[in-house]
Each structure stands twice: as structure tokens, then as C-alpha cells.
C-alpha angles and dihedrals in degrees: 000000000000103000093194092065104023122116106250092235088061094053116086111207123188113204112198112203095022092168095053124104095266098024095062092054092046091049094049092047093050090050090048090052091052102253121152097249130196106195108203118198143158114262089245102040137176128038109345090350093292095149120078124212089260091052090054093048090052091050093059112042109178094032130102097239115205132178132217146102119289090202092060116074093201091052091051092049094046098042113017106033104037088119130037113282123199100192134022121202 
């Protein structure tokens, strides 16, 4: 896949830490630009785990929101990378 010429809807982007300070802006911008976004978050996200899974899903309409632990390889395999991903942020 040539990312320089690909249609954004054909590019699958996984954003790890989608609820973080930078991650949330990156995720929303990618969705706005039409990318196929996988928003990856902890089950208890945000400051001190204040956001529930439902809260996170509501924050990113248009994204495939998934939950897991980026520090656990098995969690990444089972939850984040179940489908082919073209770009990881």
C-alpha cells in the first residue's frame, strides 16, 4: 500500500493511547480526514481511569474502538491487531 497516494478510507490506522492528550487530537483528526481508525485504549482510560469503555466509544464516533493493554503483547495481538493495520501511531 502506497500511503502517499492511497485513499484515506483504505488506510487502517491504529492509534495507541487514543484518550491521551495528544492521542485524542490525532484520533479525531484522522477520523475527520476519513481514515479507517482503530482507537486503542485502556479499559479504564483518562486521568486516574475516570473514563469508562462507553465514554471512550462516545468520544470517537466513526472509529473502531478497542480496549487492551499496550504493555502486554498478548493483549495487543488479541485486541489491537486482529486485522491488518497499515499505520501505528
